[in-house]
Every structure is written in structure tokens, then in C-alpha cells.
Amino acid sequence: MLIPCPYCGLRSHEEFTTLGEAGRVRPSGDDLQAFADYVYLRNNVAGRHRELWFHAAGCHAWLTVERDTLTHLIHGAWPVNETPTSEAHTGNEPANEAPAP
Amino acid sequence: MNLKPQPFRHNNCGLIDRNTTMAFQFDGRTYHGHAGDTLASALLANGVRLLGRSFKYHRPRGLLSAGSEEPNALVELRTDARREPNTRATVIELFDGLEARSQNRWPSLQFDLGAINGLLAPLFGAGFYYKTFMWPAAFWERVYEPLIRRAAGLGRAAMEEDPDSYEKAWAFCDLLVVGGGETGLRAALEAGRRGERVIVADEDFRWGGRCLAESTPVDGLPGAQWVEQILRELAQLPEVMLMPRTTVFGAYDSGVHGALERVSDHLSEPLPGQPRQRLWRIVAKSTLLATGSIERPLVFGDNDRPGVMLAGAVRTYLHRYGVLPGERAVVYADNDNGDVTAANLRAAGIDVAAVLDTRRGASVVRALGGTALRGVEISEGGRTRRIECDLLAMSGGWMPNLALATHHGSKAPADTGTRHFAVPKTQRKCFVDFQHDVTVDDLLLARQEGFTSVEHLKRYTTLGMATDQGKTSNLNALAIVAEAAGKALAEVGSTRLRPPYTPVALGAFAGHHRGRHFRPTRLTPSHAWAEARGAVFVEAGNWLRAQYFPTTGEDDWLTTVTREVQAVRSGVGICDVSTLGKIDLQGPDAVAFLERVYANRFQSLAVGRCRYALMLREDGMVMDDGTVARLGPQRFLVTTTTANAVGAYQHLQYCHQVLWPELDVQFISVTERWAQFSVAGPNARQLLQRVVAEPMTLENGAFPYLACSNFILRNGTQARLYRVSFSGELAYEIAVPADGGEALINQLFVAGEDLGVVAYGTEALGVMRIEKGHVAGNELTGHTTAFDLGLQRLVAARNEAVGSVLARRPALLEPTRPQLVGLRPVNQQQRLYAGSHFLPQGAANTAQHDTGYVTSVAYSPSLGYWIGLGLLERGPERHGEVLRAVDLLRGHDVLVEICDPVFLDPAGERLRV
């Protein structure tokens, strides 16, 4: 699998480490339930999925990578805070079943 | 050279180099062949047609094919350390001095006692392992498995270390053409003329594929000439790269292909400086599979007799290698290949006794003969008769070679061209999978026993599970199953082929990563110095660290470590701590950032001061610890543990880039930029004062505990000094740019000679930290909180700090949680063992009485007995209690007294002197 790093170009996935689902928002405040959801609940998408990847053997950037979990097709990679919004983000899961942030 | 004749070599046809003769051995006998031969073609030219014994029944086998699909002709190649089992004679390029041996036979290939398995065939049907070796269960490991392994072995692996080297490489192209036959070469030429970057890979050592094997002209030229012409054109195109002897064995995601280049396998041994093989990863924007087709065998009784060959292979041996595969042939086909083959054989002067075409109502019932084909029994117009022959050329049509396409998950398209598949009624074995000895009866039996799904059928009968992955057998098996089920072939489905297309040596996947080079070795700046002092090293991640420094007369590590600890506690010692992760962190928001990634506060940390720091995970568990030194108003030097240096840095990047990009802070790992030594012991100040330049003074008032500063050494080197202590003694960590590390440690030892300075390693470091009750990797398990470790006072209740909210979960603050304690044996002569579990006195050794475990132990030279740290339920309330530390695995049961984890100098007076 090759990942198109916006800084380094097309690089082998072996140079990266992954941290799973991207776009999760860290709660403010001290609500235990909100923090527990943030830490422990993940969407397990079959289809297009946005994930966090770290270019450990490259530029040390954390990237949002949109990858199809069924085909491993990569649809894009962006620096985390320059990631465009996308309808594909929630994958094929109905929006109302997604856990509350 | 005394040349023996090659009785089955044709006088003029063939593409071999008759001027280059090569001697080789098979089963100890010497033969001769020519450059351009394979081992198979050379053996055939010498009339050797029996090449091996089959896997299960030890049936005599010869060549079925002339390519990598070969299921029968597996031989042991080369000798000693280069001995390689299960190589296919059909793809071994002949070289002078080649030595090969047949496999799976005893005492000889002609007479093999294992062939008795054939008589016991009723025992060896589908699933016979599962049925026969059911009972008693204990027999599996001791009796059945060794027996089966010996009987069904396919050659012997070399027992010595592989003397050859392997390389890895990447290549990139616009178009990857897999297969260098007519289609592949034409495609490469067309793309090359458009200026595309093209890679053409072919497993063969000669370009042309079937062009070399057929008598049919290509563009009006004999095949081989046409190939030469197109190769000349391709050579003019600089962007076209031709890779012969290269098998593209797998197609992976993002256009990545795995390919194995056999750089030196056609030589007796690799040339100096050359690898044996090279593992390529080829990244292609698009890929053309010009992988050709594989011919289907026909199924009839004893269709595995040596002399029964695929018709296409017969033509290959004839046209490409100039070999006569027999003297009297019968041709048997269900398609036009039969007539073509017959014509080619006649043209070469071989007597063709019969051409049988199923479309004309003729079929072969069974082959006759034992170790060699003697004839066939045929059925024609309802009558059965026998024909004498020593060669049967058969063709069940060609199936496209789609292995690489299925690696991506696409199913092979249904073969609409498949004809009605008739299996003759015969008592003889009709083989479908030659390499795994799976017969038509096995398939039907498995079906009868309920294994109707093709995936189950495959696993139960092992069809297609040999090293050839069923290249010649899968489709026939599916057709037979479909026939039995009364279904169309497309309905029964197909099994998936998986990489690698042909076997790849593990050495090629390992490449240079073997032995000590399995992973990189990181050496500390004082490594050479420590080595010269006879240090014993220990691996810490990729690092090699000095574990202890034995001196003359010390033959026991405990003696050495005890001496080192005593020397530090009474004088001064030096330990290389460069492996600690070091992060240089700067920016206007540095304090705000640190207060979010660490549990502590840093606002109050003055410039020139250090602080112990605790890093939590978001779930509230301790992730790492270290020190934070404030070098300037907006500049900090953060240390992490050796083990977590990479992970902690990555986590900080995550916090900065993902969680709080608005914080204006920059940082980088400087772990390898600095050589850092701990100088510890009552004489540490005196020693260091001798190497620092004026006017720096280390007196307590000027440079107190937890101070840090930049300064200059007497020799002018820039350095940093941190007054931190892991040992509990008066201690400093002195850092210089890494390339000055060796000079510094030499300087320190010269300066400290009269003070009795010693070097100490990670063992003594560990002993002293246990004496002081400092937690380390054994306690920072990822399951422990600051509360568990008695560090709760460091955790400020701030929601924005990672982990601080979830660390406040009520269950994580329960006093019943296992918490840090110290322990010492009641009988001070007894030794303690890490990993022992705390059990009450008199309780049974069961999990329900388990109340915690011992994390770290050490012999304390300062106290004169063994001490330990542990995690014990309600630990802090139980100081003074006597428990058992039980290690059932190693048989230890020691009475221990629970105590405070700080064994030495609890007030911390020594480190502040």
C-alpha cells in the first residue's frame, strides 16, 4: 500500500504508523461519559474511512488518510488541520447510528 | 572432456548452444547438456524420464510440463549449505557442475520401499490423517507425526546457514508487463515507443514464451527470430527495462508488485559481491498480465506414468530444447492441439502411433507401465485396445493464467469454453492433483462425505494446496465436482490463489535483515570506551547498553553489580544515559503545551530548574516519565524513558498537530545529538568541578538540587549540566554534543582517578533505583495510574491535560487497587523473585487469594539483603504485614514483609548535600 504524503509524495505504508479513526473531537470540560466515548468508542466502517497516519520515517506529519477498508484504495491524504470535509467521512453507516461525539 | 552421447537430442532443431557443453549430476550419475537447457530438458535428452516419487503414494513420476507449473519433477538442488529441496527441474537453468538428487524415495528412485503406500491406498483416501490417526491423542506428537513427516517428506532443507546474500530493491514504472512472450513484448514495444517507462518481467531466462516452443511463424518469421528482432528494437528504447529470470509473484495494493529476480541461480555460486536473489517491489501505474496460459491435463487411469506429458510441453522440448521426449508417441486431446502436436512430432521423426481426439469418440482409459510408460489402453468406437508407446502427449485445452489477477480478490471468470469432462470407468487411480496425489475418487469421496463447497473440498483433500497451488489441477477438480453435482462450472465457484505465484525463499524476504542486522543496532557514545573496559552489554530496544563492567577476578554478575553500587554510594560512578529520549521544545506556548501533555504544572518552573514529569495516556494510565528542564523562558529540554522515546515523541506530535495546532510550539527529538552521563555519588561534585571551566561553581548554593545550566568545559566544549538523581545520591547528568561523548568520558575518568571513580551499568542503575523506590518499566506497565504508583500528588486537576479527566474515574481511585509497596524477606538470607504473587499466609495457591505481584527485585548492597517493589491491593495500608511471595512456576514461596517502597534515605538528604 502506498500513501500520498502531501509533503513527501507517494511513500510505502511501512514508513507510517496508524492511530485509527480521524476527526474525533476531544471533549472540553470534565464529563466522564464524554471522555469515555472519546477514548473508547470507534466507528468500524466498511468502506471509505478517514484515519490518522503518522509519517514516522518521513516528515513526522500526522495525516488524515481516506482509505477504503474493503479495497485498500486510498482516496486522499492531507495534513490533519488542512483536511477538507467530506460526505464520505461517515462511510456507509447511517448518520443517526453514529455514537454521539 | 569425455562426452557421453545425448541419445534423445535432435540433430538440428532447438535453441540450445551446442558449442557449450555442460556436465551435471543427477542421483550421482554424470550427464551432459548444453547452454540453454533446463535440468529437465537435459535429463530428457539423456533419456532420463523417471525424476521423482510422489508425495503420498511414492508413485514414480516424470515430467508433466516444461514450465513453472510442474507438479512432479521436484528435485533437491546443490549440496551442503546451498542444498535446496523441491526445486522444479523444468525451470532450473543448467550450469556446469550442477548436482541434483531425486526426492522422497528409499533406497533408490527405481526401487522405492515407500511405494507400498500405493498398495495401502484404501487407507490413504481423502482425509486419511483425520480418520486414521484419531487415537490415542498422545500418539500424534510422538508417533504419527514423525512417521508421516518422514514418509511424506519432500526433500531435505540445508541445515547449515545460508552462505549467500539477498537484496531488496524498489522500481517504478508507468507500465509493468508481466510475461515476455509475444503479447508482452509487443505491448512493451508499443508503450516504449510512446515514451512510457516500461518494465517487462519474465520468470524464464530466455525471452519469447511460446514463440520459442511452437513451429508457427510470427509476423512471417520463425518465433525465435521474431523475438530477436523485437528485443533489438526494445534495446533502443531507454525507458524500457527488461528483467529476465524475474518472477512477479504477487500483486498487492496501490499497484505494488512483488518480484523475485534470480540473479545468480544459473551459476554454480554467486559472483563475488553479487546476491543470490533480489526481491523487487515494483510500483506500476498500470499492469499488463501477459502471463499466457497453462495447459490442462486429461484425466484417465494411471495418468501419472513417466512419459505422460502435456502436449505443449512436448512441443517445447522439441522446438526449444531440441529434445525428443520419446520414440513412439500417442497423442490424446480434446482440442486442435492434438493434431498440431502430432504433425510436429512426425516432422521431428518421431513415430506417432495414434492421434486420439475425444471429439472423434476416442479416449485413453489407462496408461500402462510402471516406472516408464509402455503403452496405453484406449477406447474407440465402443472397443478397447492397447497401443504400445513410450510417450503420451495430452491436451485438455489451455486455461488463462490468472493467478496474479486473483491476488486482488477478483474471481477467475467462468471458463465458458470448458467441454464436457468425461472420466473413464477404471479401477486405476486417475490423478487430478499430481503433486498432492489427489485422485478423482478422493474428490468424489469428499463430496459424498459432505464437503461440497469448493473451499472445504480443497482443505479436506488438500487439492491445490501443494507448492504448485494446483496450477494444473484446480480447474480439472472444479470440472469433476461440477459434473458430479450436475452443475455448470461457474456455479461451483473457484478457490483463490494467493501470493507467491511460485515459492520464494525466506532469505529473499529477509534480505540483509539477518543475524545481527535483523534490526539496526544503536550504539551509545561511550560504546567503544565501554567495550575496551570489558563491559557486558544488554539490548534495550535497538540500543546496546553497558549492563555491568566486570573486573579481574569477578566471575559472577552479582559480585560486579554489588561492587559498582557500593562504589557509587561511597565514592563516585559514571553511567552512560544517552539513550534517554531527549526532546528540545520551544515556543511562546511551550508552558501551555507541557501542562497539557504532562500531568504536572510548569508555570512555576523557573529558568535553570528541572522537574520530574509524568505523562499520562488519555485513559488515565501512566504512559511515561522523565524530566523537564527549563533552559530559557520559552525553551525546554524534555527527557523520556529509553523504551518510550519514539512513542512519546510521536504522542507529542499528535497532541500538537491533531489536538492543539493553535499552540505556538515547535519541538524535535535530539536524543542522538547529545552524549549524556550520570555522575553520581558523594564525590560527584568534586569530580565535576575539575572538568568545568571557571567561573562555573557547583556549590550547593550556586547549583542546587534540580538546577540545570549551560556551561563550558575546561577544554572549551559547550555542555549542559542537570542536577538530577536516579540513584538517590548527589548526582548530575552532564551532556555534550554526541561526537564529544567519548572524549568526555575519558576526561572524567582521568579527572576522577584519585577519587576511585567507577563505571556502572544498567544493572547497578536498576539496583539503586529499587533501593530508592523509583518506578521504571516494570511498574509503568500501561495498567498503572499515578494513584497506583503513589504519584497522585503530581497530577494537577486540569481538564485540558491529557488523561487527567479519566484518571479521576472513581474506580481508579479505589484503595483496593494494587498499589506500589516495598517488600523484604522475613528471613534475610532468602532471595526474592520478580513475578511472584502476593498470597496471604495459610491461603491456598489459587487465583482468588492473589492480591498482587512483585514487579522488581534486587540484592541491596546497602542493606545486605534482597528487596523488591510490588503492586499490592490496599498496599499503602499494609506496611508491616507479612505475606507470601509465591512463584509456582519456578517453585518459590518466600515470607515477605510489606514496607515503604523507599528503602534508603527516605528524606532525600543525600541528593541535596
Tab-separated table of N, CA and C in Angstrom, chain B residues 536 538 545-549 557-569 573-575 680 726-729 758-772 857-862:
chain	number	residue	atom	x	y	z
B	536	VAL	N	29.825	-5.848	29.759
B	536	VAL	CA	28.851	-6.780	29.223
B	536	VAL	C	27.667	-5.925	28.778
B	538	VAL	N	23.750	-5.165	27.087
B	538	VAL	CA	22.384	-5.683	27.074
B	538	VAL	C	21.606	-4.886	26.029
B	545	ARG	N	23.366	-1.323	25.568
B	545	ARG	CA	23.825	-0.536	26.723
B	545	ARG	C	24.756	-1.390	27.570
B	546	ALA	N	25.709	-0.733	28.228
B	546	ALA	CA	26.593	-1.459	29.139
B	546	ALA	C	25.763	-1.919	30.333
B	547	GLN	N	25.773	-3.241	30.577
B	547	GLN	CA	24.956	-3.781	31.664
B	547	GLN	C	25.738	-3.779	32.974
B	548	TYR	N	27.008	-4.206	32.891
B	548	TYR	CA	27.913	-4.111	34.044
B	548	TYR	C	29.339	-4.248	33.531
B	549	PHE	N	30.295	-3.880	34.408
B	549	PHE	CA	31.707	-3.829	33.998
B	549	PHE	C	32.528	-4.759	34.877
B	557	TRP	N	27.995	-11.938	37.986
B	557	TRP	CA	27.473	-10.596	37.744
B	557	TRP	C	27.078	-9.896	39.043
B	558	LEU	N	26.585	-10.675	40.028
B	558	LEU	CA	26.115	-10.059	41.273
B	558	LEU	C	27.276	-9.420	42.027
B	559	THR	N	28.430	-10.084	41.982
B	559	THR	CA	29.628	-9.527	42.632
B	559	THR	C	29.973	-8.178	41.999
B	560	THR	N	29.938	-8.149	40.662
B	560	THR	CA	30.285	-6.921	39.938
B	560	THR	C	29.292	-5.806	40.246
B	561	VAL	N	28.007	-6.142	40.165
B	561	VAL	CA	26.974	-5.115	40.345
B	561	VAL	C	27.026	-4.588	41.783
B	562	THR	N	27.234	-5.477	42.739
B	562	THR	CA	27.331	-5.065	44.139
B	562	THR	C	28.511	-4.103	44.324
B	563	ARG	N	29.640	-4.429	43.719
B	563	ARG	CA	30.811	-3.537	43.816
B	563	ARG	C	30.490	-2.168	43.207
B	564	GLU	N	29.831	-2.185	42.038
B	564	GLU	CA	29.523	-0.916	41.364
B	564	GLU	C	28.608	-0.051	42.243
B	565	VAL	N	27.579	-0.678	42.842
B	565	VAL	CA	26.644	0.085	43.678
B	565	VAL	C	27.381	0.668	44.892
B	566	GLN	N	28.196	-0.172	45.516
B	566	GLN	CA	28.916	0.305	46.706
B	566	GLN	C	29.870	1.445	46.362
B	567	ALA	N	30.492	1.338	45.197
B	567	ALA	CA	31.434	2.388	44.784
B	567	ALA	C	30.703	3.709	44.557
B	568	VAL	N	29.499	3.641	43.959
B	568	VAL	CA	28.735	4.878	43.738
B	568	VAL	C	28.295	5.452	45.078
B	569	ARG	N	27.759	4.599	45.941
B	569	ARG	CA	27.203	5.109	47.201
B	569	ARG	C	28.285	5.625	48.150
B	573	GLY	N	30.492	7.280	40.628
B	573	GLY	CA	30.438	6.376	39.475
B	573	GLY	C	29.825	7.101	38.286
B	574	ILE	N	30.083	6.558	37.109
B	574	ILE	CA	29.597	7.196	35.889
B	574	ILE	C	28.853	6.170	35.033
B	575	CYS	N	27.704	6.580	34.542
B	575	CYS	CA	26.880	5.698	33.727
B	575	CYS	C	26.398	6.461	32.493
B	680	ALA	N	27.393	10.151	39.642
B	680	ALA	CA	26.641	10.008	40.891
B	680	ALA	C	27.550	9.552	42.025
B	726	PHE	N	18.832	9.651	39.917
B	726	PHE	CA	18.016	8.447	39.865
B	726	PHE	C	18.486	7.488	40.958
B	727	SER	N	19.751	7.657	41.343
B	727	SER	CA	20.384	6.750	42.306
B	727	SER	C	20.091	7.134	43.743
B	728	GLY	N	19.652	8.382	43.935
B	728	GLY	CA	19.424	8.845	45.302
B	728	GLY	C	20.649	9.483	45.913
B	729	GLU	N	21.764	9.501	45.155
B	729	GLU	CA	22.992	10.139	45.653
B	729	GLU	C	23.070	11.564	45.099
B	758	VAL	N	34.266	4.841	39.271
B	758	VAL	CA	33.974	3.573	38.595
B	758	VAL	C	32.952	3.825	37.480
B	759	ALA	N	32.934	2.875	36.533
B	759	ALA	CA	31.863	2.870	35.545
B	759	ALA	C	30.787	1.938	36.076
B	760	TYR	N	29.540	2.338	35.934
B	760	TYR	CA	28.477	1.398	36.300
B	760	TYR	C	27.469	1.294	35.164
B	761	GLY	N	26.809	0.129	35.132
B	761	GLY	CA	25.910	-0.172	34.022
B	761	GLY	C	24.457	-0.146	34.430
B	762	THR	N	23.626	-0.671	33.544
B	762	THR	CA	22.177	-0.605	33.779
B	762	THR	C	21.740	-1.448	34.972
B	763	GLU	N	22.517	-2.517	35.306
B	763	GLU	CA	22.136	-3.344	36.461
B	763	GLU	C	22.257	-2.539	37.755
B	764	ALA	N	23.409	-1.885	37.935
B	764	ALA	CA	23.607	-1.102	39.152
B	764	ALA	C	22.602	0.048	39.202
B	765	LEU	N	22.347	0.631	38.029
B	765	LEU	CA	21.343	1.691	37.932
B	765	LEU	C	20.004	1.172	38.463
B	766	GLY	N	19.654	-0.054	38.042
B	766	GLY	CA	18.389	-0.665	38.457
B	766	GLY	C	18.360	-0.953	39.946
B	767	VAL	N	19.469	-1.448	40.481
B	767	VAL	CA	19.515	-1.751	41.919
B	767	VAL	C	19.278	-0.469	42.722
B	768	MET	N	19.961	0.599	42.305
B	768	MET	CA	19.879	1.843	43.092
B	768	MET	C	18.489	2.473	42.985
B	769	ARG	N	17.840	2.307	41.835
B	769	ARG	CA	16.507	2.908	41.729
B	769	ARG	C	15.508	2.097	42.564
B	770	ILE	N	15.722	0.777	42.695
B	770	ILE	CA	14.833	-0.019	43.549
B	770	ILE	C	15.067	0.357	45.010
B	771	GLU	N	16.326	0.549	45.383
B	771	GLU	CA	16.615	0.968	46.764
B	771	GLU	C	15.915	2.288	47.082
B	772	LYS	N	15.764	3.125	46.049
B	772	LYS	CA	15.118	4.430	46.250
B	772	LYS	C	13.612	4.402	45.973
B	857	VAL	N	12.935	-6.799	41.678
B	857	VAL	CA	13.705	-7.210	42.854
B	857	VAL	C	15.181	-6.903	42.622
B	858	ALA	N	15.903	-6.783	43.703
B	858	ALA	CA	17.351	-6.581	43.602
B	858	ALA	C	17.985	-6.971	44.926
B	859	TYR	N	19.253	-7.390	44.836
B	859	TYR	CA	20.011	-7.545	46.070
B	859	TYR	C	20.550	-6.164	46.419
B	860	SER	N	20.192	-5.686	47.619
B	860	SER	CA	20.621	-4.352	48.024
B	860	SER	C	21.948	-4.426	48.763
B	861	PRO	N	23.024	-3.961	48.115
B	861	PRO	CA	24.321	-3.972	48.805
B	861	PRO	C	24.299	-3.042	50.012
B	862	SER	N	23.459	-2.010	49.936
B	862	SER	CA	23.422	-1.046	51.030
B	862	SER	C	22.783	-1.659	52.275
